[in-house]
XYZ file of C-alpha atoms in Angstrom:
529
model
C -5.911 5.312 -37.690
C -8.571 5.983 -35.426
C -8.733 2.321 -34.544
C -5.075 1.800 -34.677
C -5.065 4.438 -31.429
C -7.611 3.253 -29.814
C -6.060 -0.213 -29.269
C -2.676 1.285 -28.435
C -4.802 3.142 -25.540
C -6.256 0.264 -24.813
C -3.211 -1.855 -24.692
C -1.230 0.691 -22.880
C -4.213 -0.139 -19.671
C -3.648 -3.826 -20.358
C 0.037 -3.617 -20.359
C 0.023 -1.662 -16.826
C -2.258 -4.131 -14.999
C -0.305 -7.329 -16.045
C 1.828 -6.756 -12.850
C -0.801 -6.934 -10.253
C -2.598 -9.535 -11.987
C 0.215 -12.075 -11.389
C 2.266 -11.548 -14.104
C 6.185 -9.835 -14.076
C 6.314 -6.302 -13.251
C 8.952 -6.104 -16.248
C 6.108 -5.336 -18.291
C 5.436 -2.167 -16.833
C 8.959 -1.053 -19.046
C 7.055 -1.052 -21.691
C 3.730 -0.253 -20.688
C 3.393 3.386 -21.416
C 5.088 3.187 -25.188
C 1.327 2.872 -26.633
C 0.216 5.356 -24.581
C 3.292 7.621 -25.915
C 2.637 7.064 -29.421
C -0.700 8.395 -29.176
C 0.834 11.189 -27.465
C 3.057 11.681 -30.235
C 0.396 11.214 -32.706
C -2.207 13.669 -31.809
C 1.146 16.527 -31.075
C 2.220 15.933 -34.239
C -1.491 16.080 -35.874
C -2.193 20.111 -34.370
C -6.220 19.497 -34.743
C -8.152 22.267 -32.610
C -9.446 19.408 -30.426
C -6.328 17.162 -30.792
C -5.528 17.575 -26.996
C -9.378 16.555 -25.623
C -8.671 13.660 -27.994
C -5.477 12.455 -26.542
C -7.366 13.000 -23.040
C -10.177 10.270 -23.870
C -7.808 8.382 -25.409
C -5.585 8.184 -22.068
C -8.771 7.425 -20.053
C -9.188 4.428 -22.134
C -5.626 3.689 -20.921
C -6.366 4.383 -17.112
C -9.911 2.808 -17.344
C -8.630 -0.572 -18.022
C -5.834 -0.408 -15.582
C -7.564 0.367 -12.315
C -11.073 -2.140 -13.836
C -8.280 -5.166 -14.114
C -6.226 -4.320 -10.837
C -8.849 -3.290 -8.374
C -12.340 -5.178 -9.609
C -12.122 -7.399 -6.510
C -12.957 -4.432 -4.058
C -16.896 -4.988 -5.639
C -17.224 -7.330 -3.207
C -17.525 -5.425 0.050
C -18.777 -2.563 -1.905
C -20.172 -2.329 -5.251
C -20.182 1.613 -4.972
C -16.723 2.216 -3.729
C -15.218 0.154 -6.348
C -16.798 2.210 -9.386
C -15.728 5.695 -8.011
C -12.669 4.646 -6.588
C -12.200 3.171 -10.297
C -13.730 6.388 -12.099
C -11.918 9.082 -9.734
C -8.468 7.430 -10.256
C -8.695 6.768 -14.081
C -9.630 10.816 -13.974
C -6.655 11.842 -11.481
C -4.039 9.740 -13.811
C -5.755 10.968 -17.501
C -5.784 14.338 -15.956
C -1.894 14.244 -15.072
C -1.221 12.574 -18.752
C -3.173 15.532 -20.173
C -1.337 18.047 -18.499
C 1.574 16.747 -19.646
C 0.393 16.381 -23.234
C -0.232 20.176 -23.225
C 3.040 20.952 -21.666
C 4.466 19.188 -24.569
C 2.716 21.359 -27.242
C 3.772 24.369 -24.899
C 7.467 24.022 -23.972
C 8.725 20.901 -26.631
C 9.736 17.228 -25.910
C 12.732 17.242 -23.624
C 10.314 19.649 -21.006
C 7.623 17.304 -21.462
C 9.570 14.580 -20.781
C 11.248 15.917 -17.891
C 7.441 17.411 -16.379
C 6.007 14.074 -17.093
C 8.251 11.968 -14.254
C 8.125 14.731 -11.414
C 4.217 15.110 -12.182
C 3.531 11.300 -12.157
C 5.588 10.894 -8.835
C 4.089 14.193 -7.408
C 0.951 12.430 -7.928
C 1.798 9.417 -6.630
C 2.942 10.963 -3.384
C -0.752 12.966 -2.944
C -1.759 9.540 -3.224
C 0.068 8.499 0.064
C -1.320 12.104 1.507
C -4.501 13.568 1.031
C -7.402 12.501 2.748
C -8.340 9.420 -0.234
C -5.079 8.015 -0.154
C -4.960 4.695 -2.556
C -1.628 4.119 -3.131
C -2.047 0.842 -4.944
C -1.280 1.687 -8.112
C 2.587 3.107 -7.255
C 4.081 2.003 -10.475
C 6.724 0.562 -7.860
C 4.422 -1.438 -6.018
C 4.395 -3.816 -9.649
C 7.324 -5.267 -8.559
C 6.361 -6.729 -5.930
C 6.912 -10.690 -6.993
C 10.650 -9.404 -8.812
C 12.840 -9.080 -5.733
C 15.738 -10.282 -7.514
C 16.054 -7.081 -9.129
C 14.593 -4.570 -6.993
C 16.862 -4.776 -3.981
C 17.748 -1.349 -4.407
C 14.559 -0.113 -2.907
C 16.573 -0.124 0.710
C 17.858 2.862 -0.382
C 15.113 4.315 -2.741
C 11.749 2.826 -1.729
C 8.753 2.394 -4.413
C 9.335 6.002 -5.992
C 12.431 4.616 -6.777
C 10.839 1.862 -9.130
C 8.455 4.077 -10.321
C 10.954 6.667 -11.672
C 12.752 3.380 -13.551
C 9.849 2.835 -14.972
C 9.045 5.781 -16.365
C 13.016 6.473 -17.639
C 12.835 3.090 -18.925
C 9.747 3.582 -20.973
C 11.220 7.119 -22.027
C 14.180 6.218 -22.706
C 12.754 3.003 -25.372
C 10.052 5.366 -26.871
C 13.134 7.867 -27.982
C 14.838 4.907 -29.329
C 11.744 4.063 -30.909
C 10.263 7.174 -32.652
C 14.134 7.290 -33.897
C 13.935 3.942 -35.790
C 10.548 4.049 -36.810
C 9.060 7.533 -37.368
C 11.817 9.917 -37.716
C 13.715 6.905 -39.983
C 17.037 8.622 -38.305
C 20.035 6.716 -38.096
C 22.120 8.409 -35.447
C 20.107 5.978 -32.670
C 23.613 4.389 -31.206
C 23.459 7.218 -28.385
C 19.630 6.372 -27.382
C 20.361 2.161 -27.619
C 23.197 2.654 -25.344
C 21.351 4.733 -22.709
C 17.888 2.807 -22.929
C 19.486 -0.299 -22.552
C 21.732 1.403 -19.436
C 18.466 2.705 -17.854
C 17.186 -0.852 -17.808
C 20.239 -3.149 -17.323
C 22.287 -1.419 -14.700
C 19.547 -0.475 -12.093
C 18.622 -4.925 -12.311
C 22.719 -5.844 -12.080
C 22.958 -4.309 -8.970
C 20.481 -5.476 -7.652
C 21.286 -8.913 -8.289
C 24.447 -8.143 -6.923
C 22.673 -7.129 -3.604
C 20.303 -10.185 -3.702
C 22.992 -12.754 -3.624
C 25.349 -10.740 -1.448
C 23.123 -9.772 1.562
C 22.873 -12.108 4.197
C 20.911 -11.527 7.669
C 23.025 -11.773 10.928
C 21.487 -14.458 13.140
C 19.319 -13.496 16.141
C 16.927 -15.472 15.324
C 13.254 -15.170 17.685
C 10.640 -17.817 17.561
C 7.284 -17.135 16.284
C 3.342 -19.150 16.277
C 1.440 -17.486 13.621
C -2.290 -18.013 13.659
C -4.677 -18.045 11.098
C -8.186 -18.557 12.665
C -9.954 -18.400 9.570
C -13.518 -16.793 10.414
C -15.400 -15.528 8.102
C -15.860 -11.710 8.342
C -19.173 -11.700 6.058
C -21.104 -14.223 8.201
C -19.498 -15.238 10.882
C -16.429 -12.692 12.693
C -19.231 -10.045 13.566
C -22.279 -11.667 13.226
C -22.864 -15.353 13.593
C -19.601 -16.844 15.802
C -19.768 -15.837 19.204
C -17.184 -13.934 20.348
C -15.648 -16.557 23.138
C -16.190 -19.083 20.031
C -13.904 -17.095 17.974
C -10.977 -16.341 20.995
C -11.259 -20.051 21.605
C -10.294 -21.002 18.139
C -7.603 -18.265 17.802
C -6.106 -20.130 20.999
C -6.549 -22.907 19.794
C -4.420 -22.862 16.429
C -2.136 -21.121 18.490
C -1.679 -23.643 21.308
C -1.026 -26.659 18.685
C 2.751 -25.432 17.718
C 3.405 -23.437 20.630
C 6.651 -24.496 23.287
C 8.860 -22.768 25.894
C 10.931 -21.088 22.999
C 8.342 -19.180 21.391
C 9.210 -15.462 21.946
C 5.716 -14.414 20.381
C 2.462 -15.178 19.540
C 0.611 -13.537 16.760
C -2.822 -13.442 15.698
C -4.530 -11.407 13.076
C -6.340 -7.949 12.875
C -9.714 -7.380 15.252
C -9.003 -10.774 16.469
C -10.695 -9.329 20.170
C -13.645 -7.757 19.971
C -15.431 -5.100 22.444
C -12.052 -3.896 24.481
C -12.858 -1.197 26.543
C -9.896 0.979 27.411
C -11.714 2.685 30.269
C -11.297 -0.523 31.996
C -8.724 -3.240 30.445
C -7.130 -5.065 32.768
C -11.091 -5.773 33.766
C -11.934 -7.075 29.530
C -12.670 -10.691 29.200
C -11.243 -11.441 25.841
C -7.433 -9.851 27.420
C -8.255 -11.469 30.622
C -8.510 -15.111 28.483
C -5.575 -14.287 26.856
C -3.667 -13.734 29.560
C -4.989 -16.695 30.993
C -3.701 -18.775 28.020
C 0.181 -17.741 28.535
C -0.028 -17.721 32.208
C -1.102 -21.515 32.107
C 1.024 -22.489 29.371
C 3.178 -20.187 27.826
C 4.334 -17.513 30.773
C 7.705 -16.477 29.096
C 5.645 -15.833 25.921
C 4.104 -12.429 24.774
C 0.440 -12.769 22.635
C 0.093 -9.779 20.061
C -2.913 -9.275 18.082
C -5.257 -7.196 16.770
C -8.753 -5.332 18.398
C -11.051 -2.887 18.390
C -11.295 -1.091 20.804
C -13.137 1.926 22.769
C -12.634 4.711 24.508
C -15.403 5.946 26.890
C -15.683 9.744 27.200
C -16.161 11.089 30.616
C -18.734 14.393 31.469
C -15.726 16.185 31.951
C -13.482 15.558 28.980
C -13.216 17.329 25.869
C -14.447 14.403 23.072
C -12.112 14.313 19.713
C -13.612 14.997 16.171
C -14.471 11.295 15.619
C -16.592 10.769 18.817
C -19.823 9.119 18.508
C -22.758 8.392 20.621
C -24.488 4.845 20.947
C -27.242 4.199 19.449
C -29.414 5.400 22.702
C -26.907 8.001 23.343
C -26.044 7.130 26.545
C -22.453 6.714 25.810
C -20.155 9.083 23.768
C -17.170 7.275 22.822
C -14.076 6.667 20.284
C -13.258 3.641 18.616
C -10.217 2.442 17.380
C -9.057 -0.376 15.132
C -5.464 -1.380 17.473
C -3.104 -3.574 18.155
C -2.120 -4.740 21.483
C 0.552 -6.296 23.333
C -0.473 -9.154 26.066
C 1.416 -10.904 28.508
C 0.618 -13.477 31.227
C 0.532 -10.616 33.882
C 1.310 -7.089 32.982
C -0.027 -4.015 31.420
C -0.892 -3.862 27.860
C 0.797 -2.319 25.538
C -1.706 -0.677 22.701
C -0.841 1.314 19.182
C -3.377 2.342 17.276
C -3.920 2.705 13.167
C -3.739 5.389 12.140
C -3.698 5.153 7.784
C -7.226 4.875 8.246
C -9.584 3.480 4.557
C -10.720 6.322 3.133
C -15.021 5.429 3.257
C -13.876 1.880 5.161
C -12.673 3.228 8.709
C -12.929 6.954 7.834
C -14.913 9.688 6.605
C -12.515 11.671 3.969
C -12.653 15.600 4.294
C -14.728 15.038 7.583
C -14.729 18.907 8.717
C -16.692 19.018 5.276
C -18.296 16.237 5.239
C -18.984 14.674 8.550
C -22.832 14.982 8.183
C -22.314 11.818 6.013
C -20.186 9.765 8.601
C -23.546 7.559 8.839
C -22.397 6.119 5.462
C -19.520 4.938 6.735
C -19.005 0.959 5.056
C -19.118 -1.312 8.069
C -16.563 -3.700 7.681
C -16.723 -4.954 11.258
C -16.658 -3.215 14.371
C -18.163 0.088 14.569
C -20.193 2.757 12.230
C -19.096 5.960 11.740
C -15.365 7.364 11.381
C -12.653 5.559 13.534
C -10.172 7.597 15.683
C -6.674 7.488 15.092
C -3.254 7.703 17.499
C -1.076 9.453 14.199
C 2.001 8.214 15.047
C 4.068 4.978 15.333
C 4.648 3.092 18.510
C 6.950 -0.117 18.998
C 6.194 -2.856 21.337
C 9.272 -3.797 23.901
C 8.855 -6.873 25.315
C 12.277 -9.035 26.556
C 14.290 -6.364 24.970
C 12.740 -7.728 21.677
C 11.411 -4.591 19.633
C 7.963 -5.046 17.112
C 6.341 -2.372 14.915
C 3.343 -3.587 13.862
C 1.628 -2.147 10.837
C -2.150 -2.932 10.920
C -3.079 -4.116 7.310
C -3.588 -0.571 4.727
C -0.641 0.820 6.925
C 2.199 -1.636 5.375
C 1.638 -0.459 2.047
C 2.688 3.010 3.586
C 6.720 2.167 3.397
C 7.439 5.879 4.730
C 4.797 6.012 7.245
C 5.975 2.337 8.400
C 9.915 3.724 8.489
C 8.849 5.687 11.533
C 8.598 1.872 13.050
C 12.194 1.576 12.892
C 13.794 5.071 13.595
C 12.015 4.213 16.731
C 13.851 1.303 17.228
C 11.874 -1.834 15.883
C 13.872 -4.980 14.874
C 11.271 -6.760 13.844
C 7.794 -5.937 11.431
C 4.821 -7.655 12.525
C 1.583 -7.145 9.810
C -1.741 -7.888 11.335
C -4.971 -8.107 8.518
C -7.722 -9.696 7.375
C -8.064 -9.983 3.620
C -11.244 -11.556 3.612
C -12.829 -9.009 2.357
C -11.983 -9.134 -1.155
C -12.564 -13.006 -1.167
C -10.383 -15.637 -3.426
C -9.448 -12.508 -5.965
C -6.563 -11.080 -6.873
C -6.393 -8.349 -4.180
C -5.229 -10.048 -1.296
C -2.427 -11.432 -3.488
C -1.737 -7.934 -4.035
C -1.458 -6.511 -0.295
C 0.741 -10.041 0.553
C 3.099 -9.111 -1.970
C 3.575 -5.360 -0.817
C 5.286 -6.767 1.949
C 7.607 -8.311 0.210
C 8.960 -4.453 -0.980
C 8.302 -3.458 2.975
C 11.025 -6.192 3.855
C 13.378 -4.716 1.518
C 12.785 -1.231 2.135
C 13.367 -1.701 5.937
C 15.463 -4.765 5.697
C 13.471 -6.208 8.687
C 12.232 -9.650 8.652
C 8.133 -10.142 9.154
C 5.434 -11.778 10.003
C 2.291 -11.817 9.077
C -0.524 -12.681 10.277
C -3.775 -12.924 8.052
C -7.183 -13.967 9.617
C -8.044 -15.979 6.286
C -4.956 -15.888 4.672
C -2.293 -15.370 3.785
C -0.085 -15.694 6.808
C 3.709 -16.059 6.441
C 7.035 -15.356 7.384
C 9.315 -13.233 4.937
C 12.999 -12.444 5.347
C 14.991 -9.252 5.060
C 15.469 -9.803 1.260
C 11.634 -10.000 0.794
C 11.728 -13.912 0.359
C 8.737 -16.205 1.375
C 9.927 -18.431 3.892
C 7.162 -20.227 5.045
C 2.899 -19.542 4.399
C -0.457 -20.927 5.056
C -2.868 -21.479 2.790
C -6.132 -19.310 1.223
C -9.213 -19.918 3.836
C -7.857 -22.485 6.257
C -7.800 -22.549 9.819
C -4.146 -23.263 10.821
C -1.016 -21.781 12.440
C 2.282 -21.610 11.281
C 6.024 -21.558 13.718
C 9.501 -20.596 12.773
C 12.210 -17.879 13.785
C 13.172 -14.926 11.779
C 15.990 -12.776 12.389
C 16.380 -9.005 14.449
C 18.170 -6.272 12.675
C 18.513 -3.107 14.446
C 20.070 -1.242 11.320
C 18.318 1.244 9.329
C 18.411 1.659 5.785
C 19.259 5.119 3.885
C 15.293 4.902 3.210
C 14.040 4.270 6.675
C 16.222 7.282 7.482
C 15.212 9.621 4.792
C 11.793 8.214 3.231
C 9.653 9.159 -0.370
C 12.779 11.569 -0.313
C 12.798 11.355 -4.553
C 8.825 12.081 -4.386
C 9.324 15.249 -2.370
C 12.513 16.725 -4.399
C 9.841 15.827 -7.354
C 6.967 17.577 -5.254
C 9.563 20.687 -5.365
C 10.555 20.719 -8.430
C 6.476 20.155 -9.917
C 6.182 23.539 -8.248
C 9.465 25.192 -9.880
C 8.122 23.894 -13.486
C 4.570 25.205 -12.626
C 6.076 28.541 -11.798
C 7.965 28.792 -14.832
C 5.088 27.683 -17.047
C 2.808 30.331 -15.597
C 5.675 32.913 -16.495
C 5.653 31.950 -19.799
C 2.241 32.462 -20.132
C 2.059 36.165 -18.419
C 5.356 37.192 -20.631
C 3.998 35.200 -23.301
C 7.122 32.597 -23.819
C 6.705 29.498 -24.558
């Protein structure tokens, strides 16, 4: 038996991971049934130690699922990826446990009922507290299953998460009906697990083949310049080397239609806000559309600086050079460029927790030396914390900067302000030919949906691509090549009910977590269970 649970556990992980690995996120339906039956098993089998069993059993389960889903971040950083790996398969065994003791406490149906608000509860800390990694929203996993998933305009990802976890309910009942309890009055459970999964994919379908974009169309030149950000984007390549190619790849598909140009994330280097209008790599770039291109607007991503004056107050994330001579703030941005006028900026703000950010900095800001350099600058970047939406023609853009478009609430705030269209500007070189940048590409699939705004993307090595409102692929450039990609997507100044109301089903679950906890800690003053 022992054995017999410890594979369950361990298929349970495998199960889970299939959908970010490349496989259908239909698995996922299934995925926690294992895990339940060992559940069952060690409630069933009231050892003293049965529920510190169950707990090493479930981080067998969680173990395997983040070590198959998120290996690839090893290569920028060996040490990030094993406790990002180790605190996450803790924070998910820890919720399962809790749940598994709520069980014994209050019975079944409460367990049932405590395990979806306090998995979505801790999804939703996972878009909040200060080492947000949402990457493993069980909604993200379907991600390459638009078709059926259409729904999320209205719902989101929490939406597909609670489906999942009904679905996988709602088959375990059916389940432990035919197979352990050997009962025979299973019609009622068939019906409704086989409701729970078929209704929630019909209408979607439905949705899929009925939507249809209304035409106003703009023209787009995506470029992929393709440097290298281990040897060459901060190092190696000079920085004129790397603006010329950008222009470059962008000049061979670009015409008098093209409404926008867009390059990828810290595409300019060393922009000085102090002084702008006065930086070579915007004064090139303006060049570039005033001699070719002057009805044309160039966005792209930089990182930029902000030089503090004597007399101004300097922000939490301040730092001095390395002679500190200069106190400044920098800023990973995104700008807006034309041939002649003043340049629009919005800076990220969903910052990488020990990337571009120092987690719990009033705590732990003596350690903001450790920052992982991924390009740019050392030491905690500063942020803007809100959205803004670049106007140019009367054509609105938000443009999420890479870790923000897996934020579909945070990325909302793009469109109540008025954005038609959703530009994404990365880099995914980081993670190399792996699995990961796969993974943030496809999130944008459920951003299209969600908004129901058409996007591009623009990824220095890849992927770049345009993707409609129904989260379909239209057009995209291959892994590591230099190129550039043109087409037109369509405007849509409609919001969805999501875009208007947000993770509303992880905060009514956030409430009710709280309402549960209350009445479990009453039943353990009056001493009801």
């Amino acid at each position: 038996m022992k054995l017999k649970l410890i594979s369950a556990a361990l298929f349970s992980g495998i199960l889970l991971s299939l959908a970010w690995v490349g496989f259908s996120g239909l698995f996922l339906l299934i995925a926690f049934i294992p895990l339940l039956w060992v559940d069952n098993y060690f409630i069933r089998h009231r050892k003293t130690n049965a529920s510190i069993v169950f707990w090493w059993h479930s981080l067998l389960t969680f173990f395997v699922w983040n070590s198959l889903t998120v290996w690839w971040i090893w290569n920028a950083t060996p040490v990030g990826a094993i406790f990002l790996i180790l605190l996450n398969t803790f924070l998910m065994s820890f919720v399962w446990w809790i749940v598994h003791v709520i069980r014994r406490l209050k019975g079944e149906g409460f367990g049932n009922t405590f395990l979806v608000i306090c998995w979505i509860s801790f999804e939703y800390l996972q878009f909040k507290w200060d080492l947000s990694w949402p990457w493993f929203t069980l909604g993200n996993g379907f991600a390459n299953d638009i078709q059926i998933i259409q729904w999320y305009e209205f719902t989101g990802v929490f939406g597909g998460s609670l489906w999942v976890i009904l679905v996988n309910l709602a088959i375990w009942q059916l389940i432990k009906k035919l197979f352990i309890l050997h009962q025979e009055t299973y019609k009622l459970q068939m019906f409704i697990a086989i409701g729970i999964l078929l209704v929630p994919m019909g209408i979607s379908m439905i949705m899929f083949q009925t939507y249809h974009e209304k035409e106003n169309s703009v023209q787009i030149v995506i470029a992929q310049p393709n440097i290298d950000p281990y040897t060459d984007k901060f190092d190696n390549m000079p920085f004129k080397e790397q603006y010329e190619r950008l222009l470059s790849v962008s000049d061979s598909l670009g015409n008098d239609s093209v409404g926008f140009f867009l390059g990828p994330e810290t595409a300019l280097q060393e922009v000085w806000l102090n002084n702008w209008n006065y930086s070579p790599p915007i004064r090139l770039v303006q060049n570039f559309l005033a001699d070719h291109y002057s009805r044309s607007a160039f966005i792209l991503g930089a990182m930029t600086y902000k030089e503090y004056q004597l007399s101004e107050e300097p922000s939490s994330t301040a730092q001095y050079n390395s002679d500190s001579t200069l106190l400044y703030d920098g800023y990973n941005s995104a700008l807006l460029i034309t041939k002649d006028g003043p340049v629009s900026i919005y800076h990220k703000s969903k910052l990488v927790s020990g990337v571009e950010k120092m987690p719990f900095k009033k705590y732990l800001g003596i350690f903001d030396q450790f920052i992982i350099d991924l390009g740019g600058t050392t030491g905690s970047l500063a942020t803007f914390n809100q959205t803004e939406v670049f106007d140019y023609n009367g054509v609105k853009v938000g443009v999420p900067i890479c870790y923000e478009s897996v934020f579909g609430e945070y990325t909302s705030g793009f469109v109540q302000e008025g954005a038609e269209l959703i530009f994404i500007i990365t880099n995914d070189g980081w993670w190399k030919n792996t699995p990961g940048y796969r993974q943030h590409l496809a999130y944008a699939k459920l951003l299209a949906i969600e908004l129901r705004r058409s996007i591009a993307r623009s990824g220095n090595t890849g992927i770049s691509c345009f993707i409609n409102q129904k989260g379909e692929i239209q057009q995209s450039t291959q892994w590591w090549t230099k190129t550039s990609i043109t087409g037109t997507i369509n405007r849509n100044s409609k919001e969805t009910f999501y875009s208007q109301n947000g993770d509303f089903i992880a905060r009514i679950c956030l409430f009710l977590l709280v309402m549960f906890g209350l009445s479990v800690l009453v039943g353990f003053v009056t001493g009801k269970k």
